[in-house]
Coordinates of C-alpha atoms and ligand atoms in Angstrom, one line a residue:
M1 CA 21.9 -20.8 -24.7
A2 CA 23.8 -20.5 -21.1
D3 CA 21.3 -22.5 -18.4
W4 CA 23.4 -22.2 -15.0
W5 CA 19.9 -21.9 -13.8
K6 CA 19.0 -25.3 -15.2
K7 CA 20.1 -26.2 -11.8
S8 CA 20.4 -23.2 -9.9
T9 CA 17.8 -23.2 -6.5
V10 CA 14.8 -19.2 -6.1
Y11 CA 14.5 -18.4 -3.3
Q12 CA 12.1 -15.6 -3.7
I13 CA 12.2 -13.0 -0.4
Y14 CA 8.8 -9.8 0.2
P15 CA 11.2 -8.1 1.3
R16 CA 8.5 -6.3 3.3
S17 CA 8.8 -9.1 5.3
F18 CA 11.8 -10.3 5.4
M19 CA 13.7 -8.4 7.9
D20 CA 13.7 -4.6 9.4
S21 CA 16.9 -3.0 10.0
D22 CA 15.9 0.1 11.2
G23 CA 13.4 -0.5 13.7
D24 CA 10.2 1.1 11.0
G25 CA 8.4 -2.2 11.2
I26 CA 8.4 -2.7 7.7
G27 CA 11.3 -5.3 6.1
D28 CA 14.1 -2.9 3.8
L29 CA 17.4 -4.0 1.5
K30 CA 19.7 -3.3 5.0
G31 CA 17.8 -6.4 6.7
I32 CA 17.8 -8.1 3.4
I33 CA 22.0 -7.6 3.6
Q34 CA 22.2 -9.1 7.0
K35 CA 20.1 -12.2 6.4
L36 CA 22.9 -13.2 2.6
D37 CA 23.7 -15.5 4.9
H38 CA 20.5 -17.3 5.8
L39 CA 20.8 -18.3 1.5
A40 CA 23.8 -18.3 0.5
E41 CA 24.3 -21.0 3.1
L42 CA 21.0 -22.8 2.1
G43 CA 23.4 -23.2 -1.6
I44 CA 20.4 -20.4 -3.1
G45 CA 22.3 -20.2 -6.5
I46 CA 19.4 -17.1 -7.3
V47 CA 17.4 -14.8 -5.3
W48 CA 14.8 -12.6 -5.9
L49 CA 13.1 -9.4 -5.1
S50 CA 9.6 -8.9 -5.6
P51 CA 9.2 -5.2 -5.9
I52 CA 11.7 -2.7 -4.4
Y53 CA 10.3 0.2 -7.4
D54 CA 9.1 3.7 -5.3
S55 CA 5.3 2.8 -4.9
P56 CA 2.8 4.6 -3.1
N57 CA 1.6 0.9 -1.8
D58 CA -1.5 -0.5 -3.1
D59 CA -0.7 -3.9 -3.6
N60 CA 2.1 -3.4 -1.8
G61 CA 4.2 -2.6 -4.3
Y62 CA 3.3 -4.4 -7.1
D63 CA 2.0 -1.4 -7.9
I64 CA 5.0 1.0 -8.9
R65 CA 5.1 5.0 -9.0
D66 CA 9.3 5.3 -10.6
Y67 CA 10.5 2.0 -12.0
Q68 CA 13.8 4.0 -11.3
K69 CA 13.4 3.9 -8.1
I70 CA 14.1 2.3 -4.8
M71 CA 10.7 2.3 -2.5
A72 CA 12.2 5.1 0.0
E73 CA 10.5 2.6 3.5
F74 CA 13.0 -0.2 2.2
G75 CA 16.3 2.4 1.7
T76 CA 18.6 3.8 -1.1
M77 CA 20.1 2.9 -4.4
G78 CA 22.8 2.8 -2.1
D79 CA 21.9 0.0 -0.7
F80 CA 20.7 -1.5 -3.7
E81 CA 23.6 -1.7 -5.7
E82 CA 25.3 -2.7 -1.7
L83 CA 23.6 -5.4 -1.9
L84 CA 24.0 -6.4 -5.3
K85 CA 27.6 -6.0 -4.6
Q86 CA 27.4 -8.7 -1.6
V87 CA 24.9 -11.1 -2.9
H88 CA 27.7 -11.7 -6.1
A89 CA 30.4 -11.3 -3.5
K90 CA 28.7 -14.3 -2.0
G91 CA 28.0 -16.0 -5.1
M92 CA 24.8 -15.9 -6.4
K93 CA 22.8 -14.0 -8.1
L94 CA 20.1 -11.4 -8.2
M95 CA 16.2 -11.6 -9.6
M96 CA 14.0 -8.3 -9.8
D97 CA 10.3 -8.5 -10.1
L98 CA 9.7 -6.6 -13.9
V99 CA 5.4 -5.0 -13.5
V100 CA 4.8 -4.0 -16.1
N101 CA 1.0 -5.2 -17.6
H102 CA 0.4 -2.4 -14.9
T103 CA 2.3 1.0 -12.7
S104 CA 0.6 2.9 -10.4
D105 CA -2.1 5.6 -11.2
E106 CA 0.3 7.2 -9.1
H107 CA 3.0 7.3 -11.9
E108 CA 4.0 9.8 -14.5
W109 CA 2.5 8.5 -16.9
F110 CA -0.3 8.2 -16.0
K111 CA -0.6 11.7 -16.5
E112 CA 2.0 12.6 -19.3
K113 CA 0.7 10.2 -21.3
P114 CA -2.1 8.9 -20.3
E115 CA -1.8 7.2 -24.4
Y116 CA 0.4 4.2 -22.7
Y117 CA -2.9 3.2 -20.9
I118 CA -6.3 1.3 -21.6
W119 CA -9.1 3.9 -23.2
R120 CA -13.3 3.4 -23.9
D121 CA -16.3 5.5 -24.0
E122 CA -17.8 2.6 -22.1
P123 CA -16.7 -0.9 -20.0
N124 CA -17.3 -4.3 -21.0
N125 CA -18.5 -6.6 -18.6
W126 CA -14.6 -7.7 -17.3
R127 CA -13.6 -8.6 -13.2
S128 CA -11.4 -7.1 -11.3
F129 CA -9.2 -10.2 -9.6
F130 CA -10.0 -8.3 -6.4
S131 CA -13.2 -7.4 -6.6
G132 CA -16.0 -5.3 -8.2
S133 CA -15.3 -3.7 -12.0
A134 CA -11.4 -3.7 -13.9
W135 CA -13.2 -0.5 -15.4
E136 CA -12.3 2.8 -13.4
F137 CA -14.3 6.4 -14.5
D138 CA -11.0 9.0 -15.3
P139 CA -14.2 12.5 -15.1
S140 CA -11.4 14.8 -16.7
R141 CA -11.1 12.5 -19.5
E142 CA -14.8 11.3 -19.6
Q143 CA -13.6 8.0 -20.2
Y144 CA -12.4 5.0 -18.5
F145 CA -10.0 2.6 -18.5
L146 CA -9.0 -0.4 -17.2
H147 CA -7.7 -2.0 -14.1
L148 CA -7.9 -5.6 -14.4
F149 CA -5.9 -5.2 -11.0
S150 CA -6.7 -3.0 -7.8
K151 CA -7.9 0.5 -9.3
K152 CA -5.0 2.1 -8.7
Q153 CA -2.9 -0.4 -10.6
P154 CA -3.9 1.4 -14.4
D155 CA -3.2 -2.1 -17.2
L156 CA -0.5 -0.6 -19.9
N157 CA -1.6 -0.7 -23.3
W158 CA 1.5 -2.9 -25.4
E159 CA -0.1 -1.6 -28.7
N160 CA 1.7 1.3 -28.0
P161 CA 4.7 1.3 -29.8
D162 CA 6.7 4.0 -27.4
M163 CA 5.2 3.0 -24.5
R164 CA 7.2 -0.6 -25.1
R165 CA 10.7 1.7 -25.7
A166 CA 9.7 3.4 -22.8
V167 CA 9.9 -0.2 -20.4
Y168 CA 13.3 -2.3 -22.8
A169 CA 15.0 1.1 -21.8
M170 CA 13.9 0.8 -17.8
M171 CA 14.7 -3.0 -18.2
R172 CA 18.5 -2.5 -19.9
W173 CA 19.0 0.2 -17.2
W174 CA 18.6 -2.6 -14.6
L175 CA 20.2 -4.8 -16.7
D176 CA 23.5 -2.5 -17.2
K177 CA 23.5 -2.5 -12.5
G178 CA 24.3 -5.8 -13.3
V179 CA 21.3 -7.7 -12.1
D180 CA 20.8 -10.9 -13.4
G181 CA 17.2 -11.5 -14.7
F182 CA 13.2 -10.7 -14.3
R183 CA 10.8 -13.0 -12.3
M184 CA 8.2 -11.1 -15.2
D185 CA 5.0 -10.5 -13.3
V186 CA 1.5 -11.8 -15.0
I187 CA 3.7 -11.7 -18.2
N188 CA 1.3 -12.9 -20.6
L189 CA -1.6 -10.8 -19.5
I190 CA 0.1 -7.4 -21.3
S191 CA -1.9 -8.4 -25.2
K192 CA -5.6 -7.8 -25.4
D193 CA -8.3 -9.1 -27.6
P194 CA -8.5 -5.4 -28.8
D195 CA -12.7 -6.0 -29.3
F196 CA -12.8 -6.0 -25.2
P197 CA -15.7 -8.6 -25.7
D198 CA -17.4 -9.5 -22.6
G199 CA -16.9 -12.8 -21.2
P200 CA -18.7 -15.4 -19.5
D201 CA -20.5 -14.0 -16.3
G202 CA -17.9 -11.7 -16.2
D203 CA -14.8 -13.1 -16.7
G204 CA -12.9 -11.7 -19.4
S205 CA -10.0 -14.0 -18.8
K206 CA -10.4 -15.9 -22.8
Y207 CA -10.4 -11.6 -24.0
F208 CA -6.5 -11.2 -22.2
M209 CA -4.9 -14.3 -21.0
N210 CA -2.2 -15.4 -23.9
G211 CA -3.9 -13.3 -25.9
P212 CA -3.1 -12.2 -29.2
K213 CA 0.1 -10.4 -29.2
A214 CA 1.3 -11.8 -26.3
H215 CA 4.0 -13.6 -28.4
D216 CA 5.3 -11.4 -30.2
Y217 CA 5.2 -8.5 -27.7
L218 CA 8.0 -11.5 -25.5
Q219 CA 10.3 -11.9 -29.2
E220 CA 10.6 -7.5 -29.4
M221 CA 11.9 -8.1 -25.4
N222 CA 13.9 -10.9 -26.1
R223 CA 15.3 -9.6 -29.0
E224 CA 15.1 -6.1 -27.7
V225 CA 16.5 -6.6 -24.8
L226 CA 16.6 -10.3 -23.0
S227 CA 19.0 -11.3 -25.6
G228 CA 22.0 -9.3 -25.6
Y229 CA 22.5 -10.4 -21.1
D230 CA 23.8 -14.1 -19.5
I231 CA 20.1 -14.0 -17.6
V232 CA 17.7 -16.0 -15.8
T233 CA 14.2 -15.2 -17.3
V234 CA 11.1 -16.0 -15.8
G235 CA 6.6 -15.3 -16.5
E236 CA 4.5 -15.1 -14.1
M237 CA 1.5 -16.6 -16.9
P238 CA -2.5 -17.2 -14.8
G239 CA -4.4 -19.8 -17.2
A240 CA -1.1 -21.3 -19.5
T241 CA -2.0 -24.2 -20.4
V242 CA 1.1 -26.9 -21.1
S243 CA 1.0 -25.9 -24.8
D244 CA 0.6 -22.0 -23.9
A245 CA 3.4 -23.2 -21.8
V246 CA 6.0 -25.6 -24.6
K247 CA 5.2 -22.0 -27.3
Y248 CA 7.1 -19.9 -24.1
T249 CA 9.2 -21.4 -23.3
A250 CA 11.2 -23.3 -25.9
E251 CA 14.5 -22.2 -26.5
E252 CA 14.2 -21.1 -29.9
R253 CA 11.6 -19.5 -29.5
R254 CA 13.3 -17.2 -27.3
E255 CA 10.9 -15.5 -25.2
V256 CA 11.3 -16.8 -21.5
N257 CA 12.8 -19.9 -19.4
M258 CA 10.9 -20.7 -17.9
I259 CA 6.8 -19.9 -16.5
F260 CA 5.2 -20.2 -13.1
T261 CA 1.7 -21.7 -14.3
F262 CA -1.1 -21.8 -12.2
E263 CA -3.0 -25.1 -13.0
H264 CA -1.4 -26.9 -9.4
M265 CA -3.2 -24.4 -7.4
G266 CA -6.1 -24.7 -8.7
L267 CA -6.8 -27.7 -7.9
D268 CA -8.2 -27.1 -4.6
Q269 CA -10.6 -25.0 -5.8
A270 CA -14.3 -26.2 -6.6
S271 CA -15.2 -23.4 -9.3
G272 CA -13.1 -20.2 -11.7
E273 CA -13.1 -18.3 -8.0
K274 CA -10.2 -18.7 -5.5
W275 CA -12.0 -18.6 -2.7
D276 CA -14.7 -20.9 -3.1
L277 CA -12.8 -24.3 -1.7
K278 CA -12.6 -28.0 -2.1
P279 CA -10.5 -30.7 -0.6
L280 CA -7.2 -32.0 -3.0
R281 CA -7.6 -35.0 -5.0
L282 CA -4.6 -36.4 -4.7
T283 CA -4.2 -38.0 -8.0
D284 CA -5.3 -34.1 -9.7
L285 CA -2.6 -33.5 -8.0
K286 CA -0.4 -36.5 -9.5
F287 CA -1.6 -36.4 -13.3
N288 CA -1.3 -32.3 -13.3
L289 CA 2.8 -32.4 -12.6
E290 CA 2.9 -35.1 -14.3
H291 CA 0.7 -33.7 -17.8
W292 CA 4.1 -30.4 -17.5
Q293 CA 6.7 -33.1 -16.4
Q294 CA 5.7 -34.7 -19.6
A295 CA 5.0 -32.4 -22.0
L296 CA 8.0 -29.8 -21.6
Y297 CA 10.4 -32.7 -21.5
N298 CA 13.0 -32.0 -24.0
K299 CA 10.9 -29.3 -25.2
G300 CA 10.6 -26.2 -22.2
W301 CA 11.5 -26.2 -19.1
N302 CA 9.2 -26.1 -16.2
S303 CA 9.6 -24.3 -12.8
L304 CA 8.9 -26.2 -9.7
Y305 CA 7.4 -23.6 -6.4
W306 CA 4.9 -24.7 -3.9
N307 CA 4.8 -21.4 -2.3
N308 CA 4.6 -17.4 -3.4
H309 CA 3.4 -14.2 -1.6
D310 CA 0.6 -15.0 -3.1
Q311 CA 0.4 -18.4 -2.7
P312 CA -0.8 -20.1 1.4
R313 CA 1.8 -22.0 3.5
I314 CA 1.9 -25.4 2.0
V315 CA 2.5 -27.0 5.0
S316 CA -0.7 -26.3 5.4
R317 CA -2.2 -27.0 2.3
F318 CA -0.7 -30.1 1.0
G319 CA 0.4 -30.9 4.5
N320 CA 0.4 -31.6 8.0
D321 CA 1.1 -28.1 10.0
G322 CA 0.5 -29.8 14.0
E323 CA 1.5 -32.9 14.1
Y324 CA 3.7 -34.4 11.3
R325 CA 4.6 -30.6 10.3
L326 CA 8.6 -31.7 10.2
E327 CA 7.9 -34.9 8.3
S328 CA 5.5 -32.8 5.8
A329 CA 7.3 -29.9 5.4
K330 CA 9.4 -32.1 4.6
M331 CA 7.5 -34.6 2.5
L332 CA 6.6 -32.1 0.5
A333 CA 10.1 -31.1 -0.1
A334 CA 11.4 -33.9 -1.6
C335 CA 8.5 -34.0 -4.2
L336 CA 9.3 -30.7 -5.7
H337 CA 13.0 -30.7 -5.2
F338 CA 13.2 -33.9 -7.4
M339 CA 11.7 -33.0 -10.4
Q340 CA 12.6 -31.5 -13.9
G341 CA 12.2 -28.0 -14.0
T342 CA 13.9 -24.4 -11.1
P343 CA 13.0 -25.2 -8.0
Y344 CA 11.4 -22.0 -6.0
I345 CA 11.6 -22.1 -2.3
Y346 CA 9.6 -19.0 -0.4
Q347 CA 10.5 -17.2 2.9
G348 CA 10.4 -19.2 5.5
E349 CA 9.2 -22.5 3.5
E350 CA 12.9 -24.3 4.7
I351 CA 11.7 -23.6 7.6
G352 CA 8.6 -25.2 7.6
M353 CA 6.6 -21.9 8.7
T354 CA 2.6 -22.4 8.7
N355 CA -0.4 -20.3 7.4
V356 CA -2.1 -18.1 9.4
Q357 CA -5.5 -17.1 11.3
F358 CA -6.5 -13.7 12.1
E359 CA -9.9 -13.0 14.2
G360 CA -10.6 -9.9 12.8
I361 CA -10.6 -8.4 9.4
D362 CA -8.5 -5.2 11.0
E363 CA -5.1 -7.0 11.2
Y364 CA -5.7 -8.5 7.4
Q365 CA -3.8 -5.6 5.2
D366 CA -4.0 -7.8 1.8
I367 CA -6.0 -5.6 -0.6
E368 CA -6.9 -9.1 -3.0
T369 CA -8.2 -9.9 1.0
R370 CA -9.8 -7.4 2.5
N371 CA -12.4 -5.9 -1.4
M372 CA -13.5 -9.7 -1.4
Y373 CA -14.3 -9.3 2.6
E374 CA -15.8 -6.0 1.7
E375 CA -18.5 -8.1 -1.3
K376 CA -19.1 -10.5 0.0
R377 CA -20.2 -8.9 3.3
S378 CA -22.1 -6.4 1.0
Q379 CA -24.1 -9.4 -0.1
G380 CA -25.1 -10.5 3.3
V381 CA -21.8 -13.3 3.4
P382 CA -21.6 -13.9 6.9
H383 CA -17.3 -13.1 8.3
E384 CA -17.3 -16.4 10.2
K385 CA -18.0 -18.2 6.9
I386 CA -16.1 -15.5 5.2
M387 CA -12.4 -16.1 6.8
E388 CA -12.9 -19.9 7.1
S389 CA -11.7 -18.9 3.5
I390 CA -9.8 -15.9 4.0
Y391 CA -7.9 -18.9 7.0
V392 CA -7.1 -20.9 3.7
K393 CA -6.6 -18.6 1.0
G394 CA -5.6 -16.2 2.0
R395 CA -2.4 -14.4 0.7
D396 CA -1.3 -12.3 3.6
N397 CA -1.0 -15.8 4.9
A398 CA 2.3 -16.0 2.9
R399 CA 2.9 -12.0 4.1
T400 CA 3.2 -12.0 7.4
P401 CA 7.1 -12.3 9.3
M402 CA 10.0 -14.0 8.5
Q403 CA 11.1 -16.4 11.9
W404 CA 13.7 -15.3 12.6
N405 CA 14.2 -16.5 16.4
A406 CA 11.9 -16.0 19.8
E407 CA 11.9 -12.8 20.5
A408 CA 9.5 -10.1 20.4
H409 CA 7.9 -10.6 16.8
G410 CA 10.2 -12.9 15.9
G411 CA 13.5 -11.2 15.6
F412 CA 11.8 -9.7 12.1
T413 CA 11.7 -6.5 14.4
T414 CA 11.9 -4.1 17.4
G415 CA 9.1 -1.6 16.7
T416 CA 6.1 -2.7 15.3
P417 CA 5.6 -5.1 12.5
W418 CA 3.3 -3.9 9.8
I419 CA 1.1 -7.9 10.0
S420 CA 1.5 -9.9 13.2
V421 CA 4.5 -11.8 12.9
N422 CA 2.8 -15.5 13.2
P423 CA 1.8 -16.7 17.3
N424 CA 3.9 -19.9 16.9
Y425 CA 7.3 -17.4 16.3
S426 CA 8.6 -19.2 19.2
I427 CA 8.5 -23.1 18.4
I428 CA 8.8 -22.3 14.7
N429 CA 12.0 -20.0 13.5
T430 CA 15.4 -20.1 12.1
T431 CA 17.1 -20.7 15.5
N432 CA 17.6 -24.8 14.8
K433 CA 18.6 -24.9 11.3
D434 CA 22.0 -26.3 12.4
D435 CA 20.3 -29.6 14.1
E436 CA 21.3 -32.6 11.6
K437 CA 17.3 -33.2 11.2
S438 CA 15.6 -29.8 11.0
I439 CA 13.8 -28.7 7.8
Y440 CA 16.5 -26.4 6.1
Q441 CA 19.3 -29.3 6.6
F442 CA 17.0 -30.9 4.7
Y443 CA 16.2 -27.6 1.4
K444 CA 19.9 -27.6 1.7
K445 CA 20.8 -31.6 0.9
L446 CA 18.4 -30.9 -2.5
I447 CA 20.0 -27.8 -3.6
E448 CA 23.2 -29.4 -3.5
M449 CA 21.9 -32.9 -5.2
R450 CA 20.8 -30.3 -7.7
K451 CA 24.0 -29.2 -8.5
T452 CA 25.7 -32.0 -8.4
M453 CA 23.1 -34.5 -9.7
A454 CA 23.2 -35.0 -14.0
I455 CA 20.2 -37.3 -13.8
I456 CA 18.2 -34.7 -11.3
T457 CA 18.6 -32.0 -14.7
H458 CA 18.6 -34.2 -17.2
G459 CA 16.6 -37.4 -16.3
N460 CA 12.2 -38.0 -17.9
F461 CA 10.6 -38.9 -15.9
T462 CA 7.8 -41.8 -15.0
L463 CA 4.8 -41.3 -12.6
L464 CA 4.3 -44.4 -10.6
H465 CA 1.4 -46.6 -8.7
R466 CA -1.1 -43.5 -10.8
E467 CA -3.9 -44.6 -8.9
D468 CA -3.3 -44.6 -5.2
E469 CA -4.8 -41.3 -3.5
N470 CA -2.0 -41.1 -0.8
V471 CA 1.0 -41.4 -2.0
F472 CA 3.1 -39.3 -4.5
A473 CA 5.7 -41.3 -5.9
Y474 CA 7.9 -41.5 -9.2
K475 CA 11.3 -42.3 -11.1
R476 CA 13.4 -40.4 -12.9
E477 CA 15.9 -42.3 -15.4
T478 CA 18.9 -41.3 -17.8
S479 CA 20.7 -43.8 -19.4
D480 CA 22.8 -45.2 -16.4
E481 CA 20.9 -44.1 -13.4
K482 CA 17.8 -44.2 -11.7
L483 CA 15.8 -42.2 -9.6
T484 CA 12.5 -42.8 -7.0
V485 CA 11.0 -40.6 -5.0
Y486 CA 8.5 -41.4 -2.4
C487 CA 5.7 -39.0 -0.6
N488 CA 3.0 -40.0 1.8
F489 CA 1.0 -37.0 1.6
S490 CA -0.5 -38.4 4.7
S491 CA -1.2 -40.2 7.5
L492 CA -2.0 -43.6 7.5
Q493 CA 1.2 -46.3 6.2
H494 CA 0.8 -47.3 2.9
A495 CA 3.1 -50.5 1.9
F496 CA 5.2 -51.6 -1.9
P497 CA 7.8 -53.4 -3.1
M498 CA 11.2 -52.5 -2.0
P499 CA 12.7 -50.2 -5.1
E500 CA 15.6 -50.4 -6.6
G501 CA 19.4 -48.5 -5.4
E502 CA 20.8 -47.3 -3.0
R503 CA 18.5 -44.4 -0.4
L504 CA 19.5 -40.5 -1.2
I505 CA 18.0 -39.1 1.9
H506 CA 14.9 -39.5 4.1
N507 CA 13.0 -37.4 6.4
Y508 CA 12.5 -41.2 9.1
D509 CA 15.8 -42.0 10.4
S510 CA 15.7 -45.9 9.5
L511 CA 13.0 -47.7 7.2
E512 CA 10.4 -49.7 9.2
S513 CA 11.1 -52.7 6.7
S514 CA 13.6 -54.0 5.0
E515 CA 11.6 -56.6 2.6
T516 CA 7.9 -54.0 1.8
L517 CA 8.9 -50.7 2.2
V518 CA 6.5 -50.1 4.6
L519 CA 5.6 -46.4 4.4
R520 CA 4.7 -43.7 7.8
P521 CA 2.7 -40.6 8.5
Y522 CA 4.1 -37.7 5.4
E523 CA 6.9 -40.3 5.3
T524 CA 9.9 -39.3 2.3
V525 CA 11.8 -41.7 0.9
A526 CA 14.5 -41.1 -2.1
F527 CA 16.7 -43.9 -3.9
H528 CA 19.1 -43.8 -6.9
K529 CA 20.6 -45.6 -8.8
R530 CA 23.7 -46.2 -11.1
G531 CA 24.0 -48.6 -14.6
Ligands
LIG1 C1 0.3 -11.4 -9.0 C2 1.9 -11.0 -8.0 O1 2.3 -11.8 -7.6 C3 0.6 -10.7 -7.4 O2 1.1 -9.6 -6.5 C4 0.0 -9.3 -7.7 O3 -1.5 -8.9 -6.9 C5 -0.4 -9.3 -8.8 N1 0.2 -10.2 -10.2 C6 -1.1 -7.6 -9.7 O4 0.4 -7.7 -9.8

């Protein structure tokens, strides 16, 4: 099987917030075309576009009205074809977002093919990911339909073979146009327990995450569509464990190439609820990633990510977005990119963009955030307390526009942006990307190493200094090479015995001492040894 995607780095674009070419305040396809060199120079192999299809934008394009039409605000099919051509001309591949757990309620299927959706006379107690019940009453049908996300995102009924055939035909249509793969939105939620039992406290996840036929459907999709093309596939899979991941990604099972785990993203959460915060313990993160690295070794394949359009900015989350922003952004990059798997960079991560704090809820656009705010307010939770959790976990942290330069709105638009730009754009932007010491150049080096150093693709993984609460250190080994990576996740100094080998990459100019490895705040250094 072709596995070019094992050495490639993916760059995720959230089109609405990337680059606006026509001054309407909304990013678009022509804007992306203008900025392709930013990605090509970085060494990106695969560009992943969040949804660009026709949509009423209840959930910014994750509610699709027409799978084969481009969202008018983003441009035309002609613009898309031009984008695809230019991505290929620059030696990159294009991965599309495939959202087939649900459609928009404005999709024509919802009116014309109700059997493609999930209906019940009585709702069960499942709660939607976006607050409230997961069921909505439809007066014309006098029945409830299931929506695990917003009520404008009805879930598709994968039990229906005609629906599945229609989805596969749509996928082939895009692949025949020349796209190079799919990121599959919440694809492990497509099979629901047919009895729809109530869940504990309204949490139905064990009845719809990795449901009874999830693997059958993916294998069918692979047979009917994926196997006919040389492409890359990644399944977004909340609630997938390591053993699920082995099943989804083992080559011989023919499902998907890799999955997005959520486990490491839940470690700063005190309960099943994402807004319930607790500080990260570094050992939890280390043990979790070790588990994924080791369990998938020679059995499946990992995706490596810190960020996407649903997660807060990593430098604010696990790093230090004040005094040590540069150091910690680079440290986090090295920590992730030297592991085994395919790394994903989310727009702005390569320049160390940070979380944002808007004062009022009205400045927030995200449906998940707004619904949660309303629900909590109605339960009497004070405004300040809710805002605190939004500042830490809200999805709009990742969705403020890309900061290109220090001009108005960070150079993202000449109009009024659909969501405000982070006020720190005059300091954090792409204009210094050619400086030897920029975060961008650091990423560029890592991406290049992944292409040329087999040990990063193939080496095994061993955690070092396991119990250390501040430093994440590991080694990768093959029969004739060794790579040792040290990452200080704290602003304190720590000392270790000096590892063997030559310095490969470092976020400080030189070592503090030649005898022992003294790690300064957020210092990262990797050593490489042959033989
Ligand atoms: C996961 C996507 O990443 C998120 O943005 C979206 O809201 C849900 N799936 C529903 O499609």
